[in-house]
């Protein structure tokens, strides 16, 4: 019986080639698109799950409650480590201090300065106890390798990169940031890519005792840095809420005496949220919000649904042609369930072919997945999870697409069916078809609106007035050790000799970045203000190099230490002062330092991404913090100028690797996820429209055949071609208009929430919605047009004879 | 074999009520060859549909082999039909996607005959109908006469007790028509009961008895000598 089902199914597919092709193309694209999205979502959800104690690992994070807002920090003051161990003896704690952006030098005989490697991520000072919390596989050595100072453990790929093979690395020395000599005495297996704590260079934590200051590791309750984290492994019986209650008391005991302007509280952040909580800094390559994953999953489901809709619509429309076959089978003794089984098997054959095609498409597209998702790892299509997913998709799609047509066809009365009197699948069939077309166009229009809004917002961001000049500024990452600092002045002079260089500024941070150095402060001999200010340490050429504009006063004079300060417009406003001139000559104290005079007010510039408000900012001088060199260069002869800059760098700092980025590229990176989402909307809106049009084309083709006689009669009676085109397009136009009214509130809500992520955003104007309806109708007319025109201009005599 | 009494079938729409069968009573004995004739709309096809268990009457009794089947549900009717009744239609009603062999095989699949037996029986019947050489052809590749022979082969493959033929020669030329009528006569001689609806007096002469209908009732019965 089954063989017969599949045989008939296959022949029916071959016979209705055009419709089968429409179904297979739609389904395979739909399944491939969804499969890709599900692979991405599944990968993102898999972060850190390989940790055996995944559900018991937490980070002790910090919350600062100010008068008006709350800030979160993944870090904690350094002394908390000892206190936590004393007060929570039942919990295992392990600490780590990140040192990313470090340079590791591997001494080499031939090369005097050794081989230099800049490690942007993966460099940590780690306690051996951390390995009680997080489990990593050791190729050689053990956590005890990190007991003594100046020991380092490398991961396999880093060891191979430094020494050729990991075996050769053992016992060798490397130098961290040209200052700390470390001996390699352990090798870890590479951390899986889906980890939020990827380790490459692991230095023993006790090494920090001598060099902590260079890594902002201050043993004081007053400083909280996101670079210092304490991880905790809770015993199975201990609940997070109980520990959080204990931490509340712990916070009161340790932070209240500090009399800070905020209420500081420690609490546990579960490992399962590390990858999804954008409030906290991540040591991994990216953080993905759960709402993004939900959006991706929904798009995946919608695309599959749209393909199923095509199948249902075409199958029920075609059922008219199949009534004879159903009638014969019934007469010959087939019962309803057998017919149901037969039609379901036909669906299964089409879905099966589509799945094979979808697997091919997915396999071809998977290597490019990194453009729409932050996945650098080469993902494999043929895994058990994906196999289960494909089979599940197959079953669900077969049921979704096949159920209704099977029920409709198997219900036919054999006599009516044999007489081919099944004009349509019944009134309910037509209404269902309309309903499904409405659903398809609703999804398409929501995606069109989402796409246009996302593109416009990203355009707005790229063209937004930032308050500084981001073009043509090269950022060099330098060091602020005493030797390097002593060469800075000569280095600057030499750079300025290069014809393409316009100006050079040493600073700790460019005007806009995702770094945050903030502190409490007091103004004009008042008590501490109830909000924090962000700090930037720069030389006098900062404004010139980055194109910042002075509102009043002047820049602080050149000095190695803090002497004068300049503040931004936002800080003036937050202090409740209307006239910026009023602050000139007043004094400001940051932290517990002395009072410094305000000498200038700088016009507001965007201090971080446009998602956030401009931060109240103070700009001052302090040479020891000048890690960064900003170089404004002329855009002509860019390559030559860059080469010349590198040459000067190598001449002055042969012991440091040269590393540069353009400032505008750094800014673009702020919006990487938004750019990806915007690209994703573009792709999937395109696919959604394509699938809808495919279905529409199928339906119109069917309609053209059904209406051959009607068109013939109308033509004989004098109908114009235009009126005949209306005959075909009127219904679809009405359906699109109905779906527009459904899509408007959905899209409005969705994009309103998305735009709320940005402080600086475009208004959700009616043009986005008008574009969606106009383009949908236009695309639908073009789709319908070809078939409709063909039917309308056909010779009416032929049409009538065909009856 | 068939005994119907006061059978009624009324088609109703919102405004019109059409009496298709008006308290009709007919007997057909096993081994008979009966022709039903009458003008269009007299109820011949409705009667044939009810006799073939494709439709159910509104009133009256229908005994098939002494079993009352008038009130059978769809599943029971399908079951009785597939084991006892074969159909031959004017428009052949072959499935275009299946070959000659597969079309003939279909009733055997529905009655659950095993694959080996099916093959044997289909080949036997195709041989008998002299279309074995066309076994792998599709219906569109055959002439009308050949298609009807396939339809007859399909009707008899299950060895039904009753064959219902609805204008079996209606779409055929006279020579092919005669061939089909000869086939039916042969089957009847081998013991199969045949009830045939026809407009053709020529075809009706092959039968033992002609029942003439008008407005849903039998008006005359001719016994053929």
mmCIF file with all atom_site columns, C-alpha atoms in Angstrom, chain B residues 2 96 136 145 154 182 187:
data_model
loop_
_atom_site.group_PDB
_atom_site.id
_atom_site.type_symbol
_atom_site.label_atom_id
_atom_site.label_alt_id
_atom_site.label_comp_id
_atom_site.label_asym_id
_atom_site.label_entity_id
_atom_site.label_seq_id
_atom_site.pdbx_PDB_ins_code
_atom_site.Cartn_x
_atom_site.Cartn_y
_atom_site.Cartn_z
_atom_site.occupancy
_atom_site.B_iso_or_equiv
_atom_site.pdbx_formal_charge
_atom_site.auth_seq_id
_atom_site.auth_comp_id
_atom_site.auth_asym_id
_atom_site.auth_atom_id
_atom_site.pdbx_PDB_model_num
ATOM 1 C CA . UNK B 1 2   ? -30.720 -7.411  -5.082  1.00 0.00 ? 2   UNK B CA 1
ATOM 2 C CA . UNK B 1 96  ? -3.855  9.028   -15.252 1.00 0.00 ? 96  UNK B CA 1
ATOM 3 C CA . UNK B 1 136 ? 3.143   -0.561  -18.811 1.00 0.00 ? 136 UNK B CA 1
ATOM 4 C CA . UNK B 1 145 ? -11.623 1.006   -26.619 1.00 0.00 ? 145 UNK B CA 1
ATOM 5 C CA . UNK B 1 154 ? -10.166 -3.462  -13.235 1.00 0.00 ? 154 UNK B CA 1
ATOM 6 C CA . UNK B 1 182 ? -19.041 -8.948  -25.830 1.00 0.00 ? 182 UNK B CA 1
ATOM 7 C CA . UNK B 1 187 ? -18.481 -12.264 -17.907 1.00 0.00 ? 187 UNK B CA 1
#
